[in-house]
PDB file of C-alpha atoms in Angstrom:
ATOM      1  CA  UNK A   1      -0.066  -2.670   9.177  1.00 79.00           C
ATOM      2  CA  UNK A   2       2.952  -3.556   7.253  1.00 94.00           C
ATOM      3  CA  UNK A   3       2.941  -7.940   6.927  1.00 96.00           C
ATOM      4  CA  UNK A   4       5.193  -9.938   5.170  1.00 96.00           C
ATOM      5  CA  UNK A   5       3.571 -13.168   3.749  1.00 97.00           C
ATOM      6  CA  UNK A   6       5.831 -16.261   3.520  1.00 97.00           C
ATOM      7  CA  UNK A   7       3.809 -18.498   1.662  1.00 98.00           C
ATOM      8  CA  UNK A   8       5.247 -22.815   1.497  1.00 98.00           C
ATOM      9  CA  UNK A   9       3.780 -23.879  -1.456  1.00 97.00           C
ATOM     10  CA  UNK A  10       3.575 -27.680  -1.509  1.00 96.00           C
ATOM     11  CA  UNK A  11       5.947 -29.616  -3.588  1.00 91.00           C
ATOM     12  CA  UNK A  12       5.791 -33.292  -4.842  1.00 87.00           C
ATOM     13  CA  UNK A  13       8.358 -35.625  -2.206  1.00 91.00           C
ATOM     14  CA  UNK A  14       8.657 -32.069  -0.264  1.00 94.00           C
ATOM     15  CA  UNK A  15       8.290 -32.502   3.428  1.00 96.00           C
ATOM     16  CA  UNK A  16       7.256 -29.834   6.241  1.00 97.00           C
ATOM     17  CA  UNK A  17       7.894 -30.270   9.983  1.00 98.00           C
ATOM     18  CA  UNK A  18       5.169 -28.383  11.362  1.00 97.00           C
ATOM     19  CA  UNK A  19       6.125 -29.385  14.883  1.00 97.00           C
ATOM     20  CA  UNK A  20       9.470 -27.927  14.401  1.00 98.00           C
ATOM     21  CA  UNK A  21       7.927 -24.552  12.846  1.00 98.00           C
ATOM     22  CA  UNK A  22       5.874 -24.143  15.495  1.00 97.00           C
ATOM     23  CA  UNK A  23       8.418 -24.647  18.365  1.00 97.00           C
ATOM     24  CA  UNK A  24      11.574 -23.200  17.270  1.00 98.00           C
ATOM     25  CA  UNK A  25      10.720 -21.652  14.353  1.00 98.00           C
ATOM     26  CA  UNK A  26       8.322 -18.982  14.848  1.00 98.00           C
ATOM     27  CA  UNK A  27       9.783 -18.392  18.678  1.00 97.00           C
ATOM     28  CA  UNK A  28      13.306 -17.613  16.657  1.00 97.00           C
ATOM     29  CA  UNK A  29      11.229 -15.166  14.748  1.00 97.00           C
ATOM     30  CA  UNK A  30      10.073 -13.411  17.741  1.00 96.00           C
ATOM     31  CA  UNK A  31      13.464 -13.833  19.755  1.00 96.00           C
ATOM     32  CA  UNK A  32      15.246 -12.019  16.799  1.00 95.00           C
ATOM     33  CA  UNK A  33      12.439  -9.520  15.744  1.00 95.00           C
ATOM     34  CA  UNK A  34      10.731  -8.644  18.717  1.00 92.00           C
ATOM     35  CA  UNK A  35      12.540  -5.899  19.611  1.00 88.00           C
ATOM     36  CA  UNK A  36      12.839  -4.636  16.298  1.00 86.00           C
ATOM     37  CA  UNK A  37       8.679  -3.732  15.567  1.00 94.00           C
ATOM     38  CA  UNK A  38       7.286  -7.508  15.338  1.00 97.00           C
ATOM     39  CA  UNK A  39       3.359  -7.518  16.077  1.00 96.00           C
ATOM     40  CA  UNK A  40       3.042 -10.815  15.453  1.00 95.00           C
ATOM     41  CA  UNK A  41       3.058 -14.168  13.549  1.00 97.00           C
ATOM     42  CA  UNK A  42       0.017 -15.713  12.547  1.00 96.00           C
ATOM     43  CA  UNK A  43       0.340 -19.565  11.172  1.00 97.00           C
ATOM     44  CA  UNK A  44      -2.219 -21.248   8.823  1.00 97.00           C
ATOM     45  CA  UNK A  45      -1.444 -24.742   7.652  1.00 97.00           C
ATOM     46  CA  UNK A  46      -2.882 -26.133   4.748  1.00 97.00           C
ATOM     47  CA  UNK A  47      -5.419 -28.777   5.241  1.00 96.00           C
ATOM     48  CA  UNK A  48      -7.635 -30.960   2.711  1.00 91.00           C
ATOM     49  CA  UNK A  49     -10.971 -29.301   1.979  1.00 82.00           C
ATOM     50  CA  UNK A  50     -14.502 -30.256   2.411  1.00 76.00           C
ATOM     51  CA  UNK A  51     -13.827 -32.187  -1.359  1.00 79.00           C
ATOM     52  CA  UNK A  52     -10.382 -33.832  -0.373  1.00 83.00           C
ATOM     53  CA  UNK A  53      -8.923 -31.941  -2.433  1.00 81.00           C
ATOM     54  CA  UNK A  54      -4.805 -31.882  -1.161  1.00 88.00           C
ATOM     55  CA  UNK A  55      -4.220 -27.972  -0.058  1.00 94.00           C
ATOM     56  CA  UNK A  56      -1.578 -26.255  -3.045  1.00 95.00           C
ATOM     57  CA  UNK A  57       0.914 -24.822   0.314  1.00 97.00           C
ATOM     58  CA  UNK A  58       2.241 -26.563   3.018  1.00 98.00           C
ATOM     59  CA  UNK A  59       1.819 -23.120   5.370  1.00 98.00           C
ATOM     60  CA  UNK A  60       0.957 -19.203   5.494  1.00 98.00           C
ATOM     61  CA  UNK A  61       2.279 -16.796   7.820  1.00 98.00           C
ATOM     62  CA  UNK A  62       1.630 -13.317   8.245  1.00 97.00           C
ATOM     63  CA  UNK A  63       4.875 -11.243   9.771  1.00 97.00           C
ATOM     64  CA  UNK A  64       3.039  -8.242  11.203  1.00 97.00           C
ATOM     65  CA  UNK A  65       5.625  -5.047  11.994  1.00 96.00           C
ATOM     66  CA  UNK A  66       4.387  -2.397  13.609  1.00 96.00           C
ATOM     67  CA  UNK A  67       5.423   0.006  10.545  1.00 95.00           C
ATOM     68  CA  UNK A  68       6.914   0.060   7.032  1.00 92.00           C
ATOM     69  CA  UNK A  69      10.109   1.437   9.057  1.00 93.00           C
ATOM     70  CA  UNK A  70      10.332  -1.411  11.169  1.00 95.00           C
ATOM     71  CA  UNK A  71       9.650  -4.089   8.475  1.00 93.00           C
ATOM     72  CA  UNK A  72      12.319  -2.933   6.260  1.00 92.00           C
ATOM     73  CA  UNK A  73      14.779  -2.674   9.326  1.00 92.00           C
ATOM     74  CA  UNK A  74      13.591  -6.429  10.010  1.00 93.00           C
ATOM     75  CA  UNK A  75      14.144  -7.535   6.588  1.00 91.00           C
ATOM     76  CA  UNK A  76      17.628  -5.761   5.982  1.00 90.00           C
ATOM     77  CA  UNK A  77      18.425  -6.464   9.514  1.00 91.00           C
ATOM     78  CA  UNK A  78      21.535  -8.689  11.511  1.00 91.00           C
ATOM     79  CA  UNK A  79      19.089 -11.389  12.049  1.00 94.00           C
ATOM     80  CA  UNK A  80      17.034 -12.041   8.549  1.00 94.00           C
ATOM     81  CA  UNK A  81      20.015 -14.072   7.079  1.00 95.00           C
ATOM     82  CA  UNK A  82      19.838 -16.458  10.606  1.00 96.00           C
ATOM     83  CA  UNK A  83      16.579 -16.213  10.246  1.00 96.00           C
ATOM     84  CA  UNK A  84      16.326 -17.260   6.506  1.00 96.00           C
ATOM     85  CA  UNK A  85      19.070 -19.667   7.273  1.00 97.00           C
ATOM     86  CA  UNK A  86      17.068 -21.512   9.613  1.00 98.00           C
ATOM     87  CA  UNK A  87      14.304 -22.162   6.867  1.00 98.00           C
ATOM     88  CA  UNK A  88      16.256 -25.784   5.474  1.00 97.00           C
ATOM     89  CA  UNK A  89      15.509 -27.326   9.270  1.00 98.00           C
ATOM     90  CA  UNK A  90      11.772 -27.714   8.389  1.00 98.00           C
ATOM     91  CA  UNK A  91      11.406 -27.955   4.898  1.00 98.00           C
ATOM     92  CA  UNK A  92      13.010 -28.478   1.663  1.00 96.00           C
ATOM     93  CA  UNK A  93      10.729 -25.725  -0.340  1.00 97.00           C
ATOM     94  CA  UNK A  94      11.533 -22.434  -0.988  1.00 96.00           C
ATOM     95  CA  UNK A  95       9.127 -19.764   0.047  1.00 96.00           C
ATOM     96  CA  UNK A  96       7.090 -17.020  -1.536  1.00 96.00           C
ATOM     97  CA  UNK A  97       8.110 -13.582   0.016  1.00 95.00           C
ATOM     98  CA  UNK A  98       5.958 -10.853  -0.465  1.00 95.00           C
ATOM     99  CA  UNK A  99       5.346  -7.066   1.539  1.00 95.00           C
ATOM    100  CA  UNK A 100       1.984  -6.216   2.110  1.00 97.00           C
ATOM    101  CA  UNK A 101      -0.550  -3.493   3.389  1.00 95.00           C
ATOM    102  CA  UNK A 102      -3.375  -4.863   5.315  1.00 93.00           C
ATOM    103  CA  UNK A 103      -5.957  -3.420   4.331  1.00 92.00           C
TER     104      UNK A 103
ATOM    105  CA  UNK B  12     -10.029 -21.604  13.495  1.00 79.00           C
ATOM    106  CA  UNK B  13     -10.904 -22.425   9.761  1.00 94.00           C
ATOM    107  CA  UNK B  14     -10.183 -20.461   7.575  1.00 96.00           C
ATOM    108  CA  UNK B  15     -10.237 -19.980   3.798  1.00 96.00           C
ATOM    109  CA  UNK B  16      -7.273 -18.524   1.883  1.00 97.00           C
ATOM    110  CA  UNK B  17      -8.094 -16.495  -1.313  1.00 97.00           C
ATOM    111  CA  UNK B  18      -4.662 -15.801  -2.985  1.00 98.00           C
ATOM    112  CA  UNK B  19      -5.055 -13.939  -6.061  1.00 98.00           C
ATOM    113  CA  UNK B  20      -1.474 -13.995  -8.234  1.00 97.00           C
ATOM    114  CA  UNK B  21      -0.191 -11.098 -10.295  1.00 96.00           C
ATOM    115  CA  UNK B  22      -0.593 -11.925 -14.149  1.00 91.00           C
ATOM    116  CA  UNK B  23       1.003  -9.813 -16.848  1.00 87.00           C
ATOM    117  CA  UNK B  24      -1.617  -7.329 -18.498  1.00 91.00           C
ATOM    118  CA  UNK B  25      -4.157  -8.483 -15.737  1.00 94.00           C
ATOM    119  CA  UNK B  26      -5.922  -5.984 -13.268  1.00 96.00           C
ATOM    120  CA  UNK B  27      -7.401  -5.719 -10.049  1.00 97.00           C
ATOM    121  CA  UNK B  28      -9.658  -3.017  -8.618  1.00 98.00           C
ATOM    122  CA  UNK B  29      -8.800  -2.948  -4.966  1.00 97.00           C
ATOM    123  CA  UNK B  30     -11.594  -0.205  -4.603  1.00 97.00           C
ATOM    124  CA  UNK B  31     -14.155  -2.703  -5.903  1.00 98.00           C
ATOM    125  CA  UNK B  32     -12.645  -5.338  -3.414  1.00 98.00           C
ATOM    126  CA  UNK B  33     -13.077  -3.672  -0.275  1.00 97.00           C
ATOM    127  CA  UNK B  34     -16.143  -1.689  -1.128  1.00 97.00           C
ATOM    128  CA  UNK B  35     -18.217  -4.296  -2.418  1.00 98.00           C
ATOM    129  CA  UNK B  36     -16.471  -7.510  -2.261  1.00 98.00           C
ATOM    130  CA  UNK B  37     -15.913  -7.907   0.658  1.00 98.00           C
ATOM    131  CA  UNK B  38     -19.176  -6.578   2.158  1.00 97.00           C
ATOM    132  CA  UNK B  39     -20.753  -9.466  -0.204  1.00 97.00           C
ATOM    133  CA  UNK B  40     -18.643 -12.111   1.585  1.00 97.00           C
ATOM    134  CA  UNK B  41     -20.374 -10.423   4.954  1.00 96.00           C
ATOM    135  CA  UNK B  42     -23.616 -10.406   4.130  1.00 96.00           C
ATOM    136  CA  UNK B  43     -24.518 -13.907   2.918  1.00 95.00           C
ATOM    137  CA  UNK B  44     -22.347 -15.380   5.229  1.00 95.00           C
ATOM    138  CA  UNK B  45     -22.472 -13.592   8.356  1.00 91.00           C
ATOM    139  CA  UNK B  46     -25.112 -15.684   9.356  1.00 88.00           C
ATOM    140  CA  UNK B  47     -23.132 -18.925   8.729  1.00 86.00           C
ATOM    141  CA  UNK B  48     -20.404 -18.840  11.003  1.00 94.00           C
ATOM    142  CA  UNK B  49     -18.412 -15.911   9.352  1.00 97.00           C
ATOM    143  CA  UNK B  50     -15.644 -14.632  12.220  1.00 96.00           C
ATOM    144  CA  UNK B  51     -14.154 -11.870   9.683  1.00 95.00           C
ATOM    145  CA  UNK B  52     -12.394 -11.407   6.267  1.00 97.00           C
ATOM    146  CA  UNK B  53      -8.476 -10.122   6.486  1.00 96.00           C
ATOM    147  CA  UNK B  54      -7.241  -8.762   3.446  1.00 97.00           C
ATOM    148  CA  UNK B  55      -3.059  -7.841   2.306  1.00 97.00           C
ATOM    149  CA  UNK B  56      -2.495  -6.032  -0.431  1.00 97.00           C
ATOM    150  CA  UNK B  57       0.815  -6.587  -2.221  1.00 97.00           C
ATOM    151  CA  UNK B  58       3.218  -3.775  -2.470  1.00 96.00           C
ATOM    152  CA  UNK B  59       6.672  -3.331  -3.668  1.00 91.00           C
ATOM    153  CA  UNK B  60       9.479  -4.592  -0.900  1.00 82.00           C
ATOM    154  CA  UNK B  61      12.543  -2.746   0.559  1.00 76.00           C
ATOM    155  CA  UNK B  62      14.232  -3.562  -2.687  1.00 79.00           C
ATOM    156  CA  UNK B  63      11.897  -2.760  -4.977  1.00 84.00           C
ATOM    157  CA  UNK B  64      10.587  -5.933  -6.109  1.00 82.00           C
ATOM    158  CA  UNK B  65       7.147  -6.425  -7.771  1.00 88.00           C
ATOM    159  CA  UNK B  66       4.498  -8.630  -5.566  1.00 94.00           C
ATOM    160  CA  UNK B  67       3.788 -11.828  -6.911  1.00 96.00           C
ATOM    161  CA  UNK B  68      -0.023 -11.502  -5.597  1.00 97.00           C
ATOM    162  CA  UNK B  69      -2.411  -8.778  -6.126  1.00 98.00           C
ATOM    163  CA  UNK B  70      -4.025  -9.580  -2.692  1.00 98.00           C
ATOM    164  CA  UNK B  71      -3.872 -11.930  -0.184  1.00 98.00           C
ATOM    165  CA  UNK B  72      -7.311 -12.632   1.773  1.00 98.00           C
ATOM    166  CA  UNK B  73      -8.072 -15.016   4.807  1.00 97.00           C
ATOM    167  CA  UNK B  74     -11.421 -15.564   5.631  1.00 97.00           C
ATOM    168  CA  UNK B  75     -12.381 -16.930   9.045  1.00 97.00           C
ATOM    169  CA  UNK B  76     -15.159 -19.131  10.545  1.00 96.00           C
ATOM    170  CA  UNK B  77     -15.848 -20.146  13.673  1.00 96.00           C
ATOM    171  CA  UNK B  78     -15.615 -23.964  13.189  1.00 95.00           C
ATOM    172  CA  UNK B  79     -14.742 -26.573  10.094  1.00 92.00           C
ATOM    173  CA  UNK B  80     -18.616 -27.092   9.936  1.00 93.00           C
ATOM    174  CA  UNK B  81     -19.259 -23.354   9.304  1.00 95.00           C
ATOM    175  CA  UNK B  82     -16.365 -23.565   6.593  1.00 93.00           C
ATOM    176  CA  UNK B  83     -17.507 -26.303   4.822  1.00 92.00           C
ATOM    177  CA  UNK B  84     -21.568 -25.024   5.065  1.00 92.00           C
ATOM    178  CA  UNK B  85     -20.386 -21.914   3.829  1.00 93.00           C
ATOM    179  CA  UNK B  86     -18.688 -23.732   0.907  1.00 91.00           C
ATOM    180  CA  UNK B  87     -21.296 -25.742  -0.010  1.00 90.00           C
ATOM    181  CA  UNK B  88     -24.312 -23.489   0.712  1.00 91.00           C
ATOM    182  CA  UNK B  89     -26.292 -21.518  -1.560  1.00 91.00           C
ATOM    183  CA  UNK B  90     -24.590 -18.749  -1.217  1.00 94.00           C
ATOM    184  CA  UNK B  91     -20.810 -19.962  -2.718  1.00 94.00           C
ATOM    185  CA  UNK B  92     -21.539 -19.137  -6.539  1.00 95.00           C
ATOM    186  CA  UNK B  93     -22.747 -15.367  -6.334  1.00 96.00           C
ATOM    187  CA  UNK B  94     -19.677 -14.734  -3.821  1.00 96.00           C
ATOM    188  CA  UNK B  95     -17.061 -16.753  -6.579  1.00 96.00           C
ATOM    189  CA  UNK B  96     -19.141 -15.150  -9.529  1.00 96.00           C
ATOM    190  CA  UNK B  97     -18.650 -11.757  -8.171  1.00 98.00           C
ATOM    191  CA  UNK B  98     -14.664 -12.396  -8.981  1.00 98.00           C
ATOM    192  CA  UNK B  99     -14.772 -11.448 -11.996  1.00 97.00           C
ATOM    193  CA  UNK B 100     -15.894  -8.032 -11.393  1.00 98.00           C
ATOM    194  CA  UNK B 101     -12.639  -6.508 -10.112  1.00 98.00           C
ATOM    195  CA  UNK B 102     -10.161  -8.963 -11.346  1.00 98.00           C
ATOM    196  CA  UNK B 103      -9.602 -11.479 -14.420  1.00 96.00           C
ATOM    197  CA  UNK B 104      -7.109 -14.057 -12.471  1.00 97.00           C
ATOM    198  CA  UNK B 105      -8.300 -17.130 -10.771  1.00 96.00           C
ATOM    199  CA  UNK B 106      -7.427 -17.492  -7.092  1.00 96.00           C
ATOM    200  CA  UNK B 107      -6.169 -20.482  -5.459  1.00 96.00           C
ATOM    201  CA  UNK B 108      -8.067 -21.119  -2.610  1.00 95.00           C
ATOM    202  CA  UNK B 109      -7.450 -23.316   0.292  1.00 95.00           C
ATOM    203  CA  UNK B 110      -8.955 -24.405   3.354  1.00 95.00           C
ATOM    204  CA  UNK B 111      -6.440 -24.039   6.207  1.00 97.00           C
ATOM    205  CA  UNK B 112      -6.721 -24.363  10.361  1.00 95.00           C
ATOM    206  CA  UNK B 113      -5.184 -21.684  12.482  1.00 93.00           C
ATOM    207  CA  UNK B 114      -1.856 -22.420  14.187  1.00 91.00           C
TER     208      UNK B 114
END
């Protein structure tokens, strides 16, 4: 399956609204996508581990299409720039963008 | 769920042997801790984008357990330093791991 990873990497003074991510962000995603080949969006937030140790990324998410075709129409699409845009209302860090192949 | 992200960066001159990864890798992480609360391994490989732009991470792996106890057991357990010391074996970067909960 063809996945985009947006990876928040954490960021000293950075802050992440997780509520708003959940609630409007990801249902934008969906709204704007899912008739262009979405699968789905998975979410993983960063959480201490079993040392304390603080996480390196505020959040993960994996942008499943339901082909290379679709992704690319997704990503160079009307909607990625409202999309993208919409980024700034939950956090002040930049993700990492990346295509993948699951494997 | 918990789950552990393995996120293995792109370094100049550095390799990685997906073949190694899937065939023998990842069927280590299943056998010493399939027992332990292991749900399953998910695994994105990096590829060029739309525009042609390199990946900024070899691979991008999420592996699940069925509870934070499992996570942390599987961590801590006897079993952590062959599955980190195979690492070496198809790659020479360091991953940054994370322990993250499931949206």
């Amino acid at each position: 399956m063809a996945t985009v990873s947006v990876i928040y990497p954490r960021a000293a003074g950075a802050q992440f609204d997780f509520d708003y991510y959940i609630q409007t962000h990801v249902p934008l995603v969906e709204a704007r996508w899912g008739d262009a080949g979405l699968q789905g969006v998975q979410a993983f937030r960063g959480v201490a581990g079993p040392d304390g140790a603080e996480p390196p990324y505020f959040l993960i998410a994996l942008v499943g299409f339901v082909s290379d075709e679709a992704l690319a129409g997704a990503l160079g699409g009307p909607h990625a720039a409202e999309i993208m845009g919409d980024i700034p209302n939950f956090t002040g860090v930049q993700p990492v963008i990346q295509v993948n192949e699951a494997l």
